[in-house]
Coordinates of C-alpha atoms in Angstrom, one line a residue:
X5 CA 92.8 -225.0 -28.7
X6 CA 92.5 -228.0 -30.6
X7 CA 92.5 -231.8 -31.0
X8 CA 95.9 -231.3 -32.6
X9 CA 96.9 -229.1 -29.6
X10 CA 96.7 -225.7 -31.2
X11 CA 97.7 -223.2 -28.9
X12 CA 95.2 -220.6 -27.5
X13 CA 98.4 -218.5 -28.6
X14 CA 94.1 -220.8 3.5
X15 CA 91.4 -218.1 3.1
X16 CA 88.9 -220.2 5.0
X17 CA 85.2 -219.0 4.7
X18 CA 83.6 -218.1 7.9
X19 CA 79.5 -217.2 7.1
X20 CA 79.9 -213.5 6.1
X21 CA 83.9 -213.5 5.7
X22 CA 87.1 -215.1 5.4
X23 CA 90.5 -215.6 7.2
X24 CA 93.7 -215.4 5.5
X25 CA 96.4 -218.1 6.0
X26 CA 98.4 -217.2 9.5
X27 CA 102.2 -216.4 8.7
X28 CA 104.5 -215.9 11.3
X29 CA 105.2 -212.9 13.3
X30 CA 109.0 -212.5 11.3
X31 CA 107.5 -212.7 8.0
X32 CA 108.1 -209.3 6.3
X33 CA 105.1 -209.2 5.0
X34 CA 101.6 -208.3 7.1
X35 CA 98.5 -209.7 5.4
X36 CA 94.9 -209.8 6.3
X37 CA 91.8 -210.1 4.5
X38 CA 87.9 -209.0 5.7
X39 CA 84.9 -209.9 3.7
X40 CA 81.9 -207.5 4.0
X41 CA 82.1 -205.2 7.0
X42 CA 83.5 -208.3 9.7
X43 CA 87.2 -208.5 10.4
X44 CA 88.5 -211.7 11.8
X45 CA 91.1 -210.4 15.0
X46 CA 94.3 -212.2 14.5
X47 CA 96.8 -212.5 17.5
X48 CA 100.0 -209.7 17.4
X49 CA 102.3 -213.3 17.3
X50 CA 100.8 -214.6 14.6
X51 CA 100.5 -211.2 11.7
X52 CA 100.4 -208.0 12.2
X53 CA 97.7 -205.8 10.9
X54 CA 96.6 -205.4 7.1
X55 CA 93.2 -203.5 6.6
X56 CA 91.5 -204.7 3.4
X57 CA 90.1 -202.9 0.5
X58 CA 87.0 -204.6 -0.8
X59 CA 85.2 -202.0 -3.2
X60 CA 82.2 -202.2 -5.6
X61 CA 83.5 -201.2 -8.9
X62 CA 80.2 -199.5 -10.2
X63 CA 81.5 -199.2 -13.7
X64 CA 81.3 -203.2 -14.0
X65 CA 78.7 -204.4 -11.7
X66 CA 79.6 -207.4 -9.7
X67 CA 83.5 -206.8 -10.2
X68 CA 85.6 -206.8 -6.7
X69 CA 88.9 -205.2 -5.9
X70 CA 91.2 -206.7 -2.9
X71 CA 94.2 -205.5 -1.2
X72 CA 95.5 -208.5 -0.4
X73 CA 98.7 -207.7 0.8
X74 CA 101.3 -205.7 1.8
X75 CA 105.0 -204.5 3.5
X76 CA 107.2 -201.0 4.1
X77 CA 107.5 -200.7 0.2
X78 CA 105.2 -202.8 -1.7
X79 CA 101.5 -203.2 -1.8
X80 CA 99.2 -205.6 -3.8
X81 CA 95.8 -204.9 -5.4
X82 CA 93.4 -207.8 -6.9
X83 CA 91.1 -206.5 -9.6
X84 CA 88.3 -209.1 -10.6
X85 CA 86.3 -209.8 -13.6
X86 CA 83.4 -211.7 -13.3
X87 CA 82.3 -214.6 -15.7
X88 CA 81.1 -213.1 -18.7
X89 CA 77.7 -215.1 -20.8
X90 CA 78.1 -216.4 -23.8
X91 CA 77.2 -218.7 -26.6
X92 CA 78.7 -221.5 -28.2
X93 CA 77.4 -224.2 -30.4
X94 CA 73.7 -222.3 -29.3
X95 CA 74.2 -223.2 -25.7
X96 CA 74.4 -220.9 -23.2
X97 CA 77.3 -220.6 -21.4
X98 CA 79.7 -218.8 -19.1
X99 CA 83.3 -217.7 -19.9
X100 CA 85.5 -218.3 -16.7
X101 CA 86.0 -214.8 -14.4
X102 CA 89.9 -213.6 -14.3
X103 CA 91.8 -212.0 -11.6
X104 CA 94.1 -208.8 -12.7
X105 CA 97.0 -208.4 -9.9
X106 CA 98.6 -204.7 -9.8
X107 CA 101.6 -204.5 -7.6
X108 CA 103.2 -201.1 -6.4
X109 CA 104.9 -198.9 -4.3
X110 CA 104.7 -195.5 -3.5
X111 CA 105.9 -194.4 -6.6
X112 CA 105.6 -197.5 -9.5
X113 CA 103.6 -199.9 -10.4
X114 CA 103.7 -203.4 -12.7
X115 CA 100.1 -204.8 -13.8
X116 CA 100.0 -209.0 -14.7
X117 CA 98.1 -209.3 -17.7
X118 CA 95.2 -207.5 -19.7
X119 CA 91.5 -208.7 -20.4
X120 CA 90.2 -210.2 -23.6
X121 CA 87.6 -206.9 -24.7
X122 CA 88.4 -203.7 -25.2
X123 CA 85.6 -202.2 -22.2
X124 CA 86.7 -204.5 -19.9
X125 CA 90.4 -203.2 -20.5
X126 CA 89.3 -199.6 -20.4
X127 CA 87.0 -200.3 -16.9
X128 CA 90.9 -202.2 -15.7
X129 CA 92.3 -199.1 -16.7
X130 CA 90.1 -196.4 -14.8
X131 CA 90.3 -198.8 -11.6
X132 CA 94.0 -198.7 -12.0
X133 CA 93.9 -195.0 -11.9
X134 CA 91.7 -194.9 -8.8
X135 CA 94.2 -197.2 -7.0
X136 CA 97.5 -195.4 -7.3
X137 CA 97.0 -191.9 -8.4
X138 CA 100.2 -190.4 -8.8
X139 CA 101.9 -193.2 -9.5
X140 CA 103.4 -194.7 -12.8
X141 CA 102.8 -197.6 -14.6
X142 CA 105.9 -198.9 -15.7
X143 CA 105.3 -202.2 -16.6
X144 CA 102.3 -204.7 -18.5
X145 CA 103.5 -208.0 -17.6
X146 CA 101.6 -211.2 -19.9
X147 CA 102.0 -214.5 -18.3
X148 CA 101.5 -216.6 -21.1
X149 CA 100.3 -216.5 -24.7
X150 CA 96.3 -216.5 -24.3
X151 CA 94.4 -213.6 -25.6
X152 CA 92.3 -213.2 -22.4
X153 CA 95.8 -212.1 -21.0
X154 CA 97.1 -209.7 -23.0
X155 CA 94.5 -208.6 -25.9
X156 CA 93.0 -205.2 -24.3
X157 CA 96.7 -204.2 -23.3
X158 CA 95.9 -201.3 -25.9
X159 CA 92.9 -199.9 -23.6
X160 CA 95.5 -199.9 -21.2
X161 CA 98.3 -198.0 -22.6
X162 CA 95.4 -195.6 -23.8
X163 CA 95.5 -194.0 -20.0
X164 CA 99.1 -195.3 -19.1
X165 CA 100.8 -194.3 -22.3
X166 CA 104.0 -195.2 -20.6
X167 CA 103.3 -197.8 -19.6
X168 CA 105.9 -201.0 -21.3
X169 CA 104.3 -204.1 -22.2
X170 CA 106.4 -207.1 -21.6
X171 CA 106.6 -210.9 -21.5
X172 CA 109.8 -213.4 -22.0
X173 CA 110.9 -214.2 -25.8
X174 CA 109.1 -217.8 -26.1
X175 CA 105.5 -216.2 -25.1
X176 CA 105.9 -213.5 -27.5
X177 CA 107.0 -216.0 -30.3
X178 CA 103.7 -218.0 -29.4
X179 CA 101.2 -214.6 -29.0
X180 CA 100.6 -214.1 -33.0
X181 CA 99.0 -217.3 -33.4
X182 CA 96.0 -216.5 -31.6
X183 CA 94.9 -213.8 -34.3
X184 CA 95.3 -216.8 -36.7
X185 CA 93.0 -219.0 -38.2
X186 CA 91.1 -221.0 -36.6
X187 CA 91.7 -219.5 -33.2
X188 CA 91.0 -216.2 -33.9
X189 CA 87.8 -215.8 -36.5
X190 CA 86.1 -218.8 -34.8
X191 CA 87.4 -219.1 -31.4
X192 CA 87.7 -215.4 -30.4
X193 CA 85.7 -213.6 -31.8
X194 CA 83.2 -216.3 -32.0
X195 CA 82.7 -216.1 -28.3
X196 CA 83.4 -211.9 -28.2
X197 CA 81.9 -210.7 -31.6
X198 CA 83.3 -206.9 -30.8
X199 CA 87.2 -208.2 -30.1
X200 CA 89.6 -206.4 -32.1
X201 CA 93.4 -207.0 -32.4
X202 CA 96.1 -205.6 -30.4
X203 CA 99.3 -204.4 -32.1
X204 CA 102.0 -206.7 -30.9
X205 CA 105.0 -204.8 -31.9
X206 CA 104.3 -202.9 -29.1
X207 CA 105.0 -206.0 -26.8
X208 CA 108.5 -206.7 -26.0
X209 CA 110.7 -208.8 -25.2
X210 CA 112.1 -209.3 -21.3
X211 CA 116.2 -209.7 -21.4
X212 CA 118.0 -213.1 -20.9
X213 CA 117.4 -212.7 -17.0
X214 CA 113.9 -212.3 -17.4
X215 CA 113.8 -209.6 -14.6
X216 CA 112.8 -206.2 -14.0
X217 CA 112.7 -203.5 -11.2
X218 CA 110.5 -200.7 -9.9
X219 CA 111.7 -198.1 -7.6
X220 CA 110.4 -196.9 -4.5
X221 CA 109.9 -193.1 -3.6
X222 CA 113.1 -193.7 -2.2
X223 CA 114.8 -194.9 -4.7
X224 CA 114.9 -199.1 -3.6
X225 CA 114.7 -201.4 -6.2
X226 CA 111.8 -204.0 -6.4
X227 CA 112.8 -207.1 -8.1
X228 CA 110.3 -209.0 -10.5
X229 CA 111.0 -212.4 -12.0
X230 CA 109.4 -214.2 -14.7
X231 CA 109.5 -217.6 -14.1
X232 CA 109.3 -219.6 -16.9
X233 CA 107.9 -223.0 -15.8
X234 CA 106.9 -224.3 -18.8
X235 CA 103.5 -226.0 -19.0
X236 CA 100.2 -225.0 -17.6
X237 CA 97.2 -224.9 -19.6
X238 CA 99.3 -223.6 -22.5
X239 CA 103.3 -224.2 -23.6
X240 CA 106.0 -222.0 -22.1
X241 CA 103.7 -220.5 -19.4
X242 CA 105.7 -218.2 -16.7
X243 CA 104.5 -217.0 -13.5
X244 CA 105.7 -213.6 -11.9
X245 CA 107.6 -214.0 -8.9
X246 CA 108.2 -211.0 -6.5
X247 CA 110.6 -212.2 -3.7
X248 CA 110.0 -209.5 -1.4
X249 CA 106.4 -209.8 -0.7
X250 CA 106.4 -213.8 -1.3
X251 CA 104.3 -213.9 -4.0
X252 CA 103.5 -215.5 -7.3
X253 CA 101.1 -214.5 -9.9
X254 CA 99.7 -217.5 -10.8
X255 CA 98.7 -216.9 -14.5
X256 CA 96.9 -220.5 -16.1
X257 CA 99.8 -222.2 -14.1
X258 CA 97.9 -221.8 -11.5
X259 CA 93.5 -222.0 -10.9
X260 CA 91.1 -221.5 -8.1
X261 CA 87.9 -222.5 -7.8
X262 CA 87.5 -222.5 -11.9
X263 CA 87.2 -225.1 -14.3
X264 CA 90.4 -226.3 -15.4
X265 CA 91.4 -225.8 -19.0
X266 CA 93.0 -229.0 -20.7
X267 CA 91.9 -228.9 -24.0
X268 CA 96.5 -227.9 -24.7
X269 CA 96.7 -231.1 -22.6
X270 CA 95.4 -233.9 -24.1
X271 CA 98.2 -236.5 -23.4
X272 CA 99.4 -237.8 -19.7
X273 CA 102.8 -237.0 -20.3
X274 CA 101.5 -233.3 -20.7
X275 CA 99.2 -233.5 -17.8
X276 CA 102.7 -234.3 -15.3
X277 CA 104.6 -231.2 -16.8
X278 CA 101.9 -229.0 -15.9
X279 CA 102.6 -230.7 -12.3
X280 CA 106.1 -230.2 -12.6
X281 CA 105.4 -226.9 -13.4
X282 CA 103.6 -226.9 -10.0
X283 CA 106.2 -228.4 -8.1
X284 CA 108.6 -225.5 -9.6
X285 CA 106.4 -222.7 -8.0
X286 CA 106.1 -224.7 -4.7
X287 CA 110.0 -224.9 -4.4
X288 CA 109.7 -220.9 -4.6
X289 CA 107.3 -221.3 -1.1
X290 CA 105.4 -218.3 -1.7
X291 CA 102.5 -217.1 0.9
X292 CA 100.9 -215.5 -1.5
X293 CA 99.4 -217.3 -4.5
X294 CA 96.7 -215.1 -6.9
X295 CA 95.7 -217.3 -9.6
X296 CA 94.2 -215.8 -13.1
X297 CA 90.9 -217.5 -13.2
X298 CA 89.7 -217.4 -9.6
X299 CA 86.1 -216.6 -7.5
X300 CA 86.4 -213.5 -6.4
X301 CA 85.3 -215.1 -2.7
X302 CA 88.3 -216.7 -3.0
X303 CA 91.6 -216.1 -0.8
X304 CA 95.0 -215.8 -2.0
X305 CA 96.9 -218.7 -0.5
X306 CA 99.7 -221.4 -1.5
X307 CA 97.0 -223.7 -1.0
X308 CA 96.1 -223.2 -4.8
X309 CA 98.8 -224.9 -6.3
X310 CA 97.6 -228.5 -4.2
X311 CA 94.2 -227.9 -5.4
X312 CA 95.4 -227.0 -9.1
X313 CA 97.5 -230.5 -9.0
X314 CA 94.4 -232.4 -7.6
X315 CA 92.0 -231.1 -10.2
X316 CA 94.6 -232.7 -12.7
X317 CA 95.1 -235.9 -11.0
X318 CA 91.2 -236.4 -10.5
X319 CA 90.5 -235.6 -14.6
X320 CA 92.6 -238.8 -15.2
X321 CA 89.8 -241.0 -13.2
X322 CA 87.2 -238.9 -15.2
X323 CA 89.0 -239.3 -18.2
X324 CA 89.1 -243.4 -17.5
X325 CA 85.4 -243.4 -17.0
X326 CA 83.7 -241.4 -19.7
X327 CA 82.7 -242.5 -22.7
X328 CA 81.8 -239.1 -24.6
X329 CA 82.3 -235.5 -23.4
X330 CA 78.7 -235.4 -22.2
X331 CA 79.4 -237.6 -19.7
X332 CA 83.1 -236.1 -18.7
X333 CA 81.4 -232.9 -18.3
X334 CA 78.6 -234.5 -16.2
X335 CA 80.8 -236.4 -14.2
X336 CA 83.5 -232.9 -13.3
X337 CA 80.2 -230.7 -12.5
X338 CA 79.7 -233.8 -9.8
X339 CA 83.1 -233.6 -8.7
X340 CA 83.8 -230.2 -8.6
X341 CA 80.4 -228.6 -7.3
X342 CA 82.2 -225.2 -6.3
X343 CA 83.7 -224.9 -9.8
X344 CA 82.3 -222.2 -12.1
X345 CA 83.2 -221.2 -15.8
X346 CA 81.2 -224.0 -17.5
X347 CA 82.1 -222.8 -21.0
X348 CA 85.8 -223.9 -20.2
X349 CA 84.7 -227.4 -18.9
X350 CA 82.4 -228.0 -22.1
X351 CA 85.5 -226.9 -24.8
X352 CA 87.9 -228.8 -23.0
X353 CA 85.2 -232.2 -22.6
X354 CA 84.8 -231.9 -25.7
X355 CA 88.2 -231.7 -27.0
X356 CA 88.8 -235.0 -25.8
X357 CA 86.5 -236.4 -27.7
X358 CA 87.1 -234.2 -31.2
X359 CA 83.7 -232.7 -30.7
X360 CA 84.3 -228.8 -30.4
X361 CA 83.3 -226.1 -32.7
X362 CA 80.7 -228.7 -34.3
X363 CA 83.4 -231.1 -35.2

């Protein structure tokens, strides 16, 4: 989170709605996606029917939930934050929206990740509840070590008490450092006054194979892998892999249509392991892609990692043009119109030029 790299330890729009990416007619798994009250007809060759789930969550206004896919056994929900307003260095700003991705069957469920506050985390907890009533939560899954993943796990396991929280053994090392100094007590809880800290010994360790299964109501096993890629816009990021659905939960290995953060990335050679990390997922050929910091207009396809890779590739011919972080934050607002979460894009301008927090 630092100049010394401190660690923060194709939907295609169509007017009023949006197409999923076509998959063929023997993919085991039947997607589509409506926006609104439209559905776009798709052809019996090409996927087979999926109605969507696109509700209002009034608790949280402006917060979206998806059903984005689905097969016999398994069934993925989307949950989305909006960006949040805040202040930093007495400019107003907006902290980056995040995407929480709940996977189930008919009987158990794994969530990928937890919000930074604690009403955010309790709102993520009653939607949960809404979606599969009946069901258990078995499993808390963090991607990596950033507190806007895991930190309202608590509010969580408040409603879910049995509900395991669980990451592999290098992001759990990393996790304590954010409730250090600096990164805590200015970083944190400068941009979230109310946070308080989760107890980590409650978060545990994934074995060696860094797997773990849910059950059906009939008993099949579900198989979840973390996959531990290694860079992404922190050290020793994993995404979760589930193989039977084809998809990947993204984490920060992965962005949408968000400002990138690369303030953990201030050197080239860093820059092309987070694209190796990339390259990794893309070797998995998933159909499904749901990044953690994502537009909630926003479709859930493999195109994501491309345009993930090209946001890095294009900051290095920002990064050879600017002369102060003013003008690299200028000149990615011109490049990236679409983008949103302009706090983000500020920090990490101005990390590359030793200029955040006032320094």
């Amino acid at each position: 989170m630092s100049k010394h790299r401190q660690r923060r330890n194709t939907i295609e729009s169509k007017g009023n709605y949006c197409s999923i990416n076509k998959f063929p007619k023997t993919s085991n798994v039947s997607y589509k996606y409506t926006w609104g009250v439209q559905t776009i007809p798709q052809s019996d060759h090409e996927m087979h029917f999926l109605s969507t789930l696109l509700t209002l969550c009034a608790a949280i206004p402006f917060s979206f939930a998806h059903r984005v896919g689905h097969n016999k056994y398994l069934q993925v929900d989307v949950f989305h934050l909006p960006e949040k307003d805040i202040v930093y260095q007495n400019a107003s700003l907006r902290y980056s929206p995040s995407a929480f991705t709940l996977v189930h069957t008919a009987k158990e469920a794994v969530l990928v990740d937890a919000p930074t506050v604690a009403e955010d985390g309790a709102h993520l907890a009653d939607w949960i509840a809404t979606t599969i009533p009946g069901k258990k939560l078995k499993y808390i899954y963090i991607t990596h070590a950033h507190a806007d993943h895991f930190n309202a796990f608590p509010q969580i396991q408040q409603k879910f008490p049995e509900a395991q929280v669980v990451t592999t053994q290098k992001v759990l090392q990393h996790m304590p450092a954010q409730y250090g100094y600096p990164l805590w007590d200015i970083f944190w809880v400068g941009l979230f006054p109310s946070l308080k800290k989760a107890d980590l010994s409650l978060v545990h360790a994934l074995p060696p194979s860094v797997k773990f299964t849910i059950k059906s109501a009939k008993g099949k096993k579900h198989e979840f892998r973390a996959i531990e890629v290694g860079e992404g816009d922190t050290e020793d990021s994993t995404v979760l892999h589930v193989p039977d659905i084809d998809l990947i939960v993204g984490g920060d290995v992965v962005y949408g249509h968000c400002y990138q953060y690369l303030a953990e990335n201030p050197t080239l050679d860093l820059r092309k392991q987070w694209i190796a990390s990339l390259d990794k997922i893309k070797s998995l050929k998933p159909k499904v892609v749901v990044p953690s910091h994502m537009q909630a207009s926003e479709g859930y396809g493999a195109e994501h990692l491309e345009q993930t890779q090209a946001y890095i590739e294009g900051w290095e011919s920002l990064l050879a043009k600017a002369k102060s972080w003013e003008e690299l934050e200028s000149l990615a607002k011109k490049r990236w119109p679409d983008r949103i979460g302009s706090y983000i894009l500020r920090y990490t301008a101005q990390t590359f030029f030793n200029a955040t927090f006032g320094e």
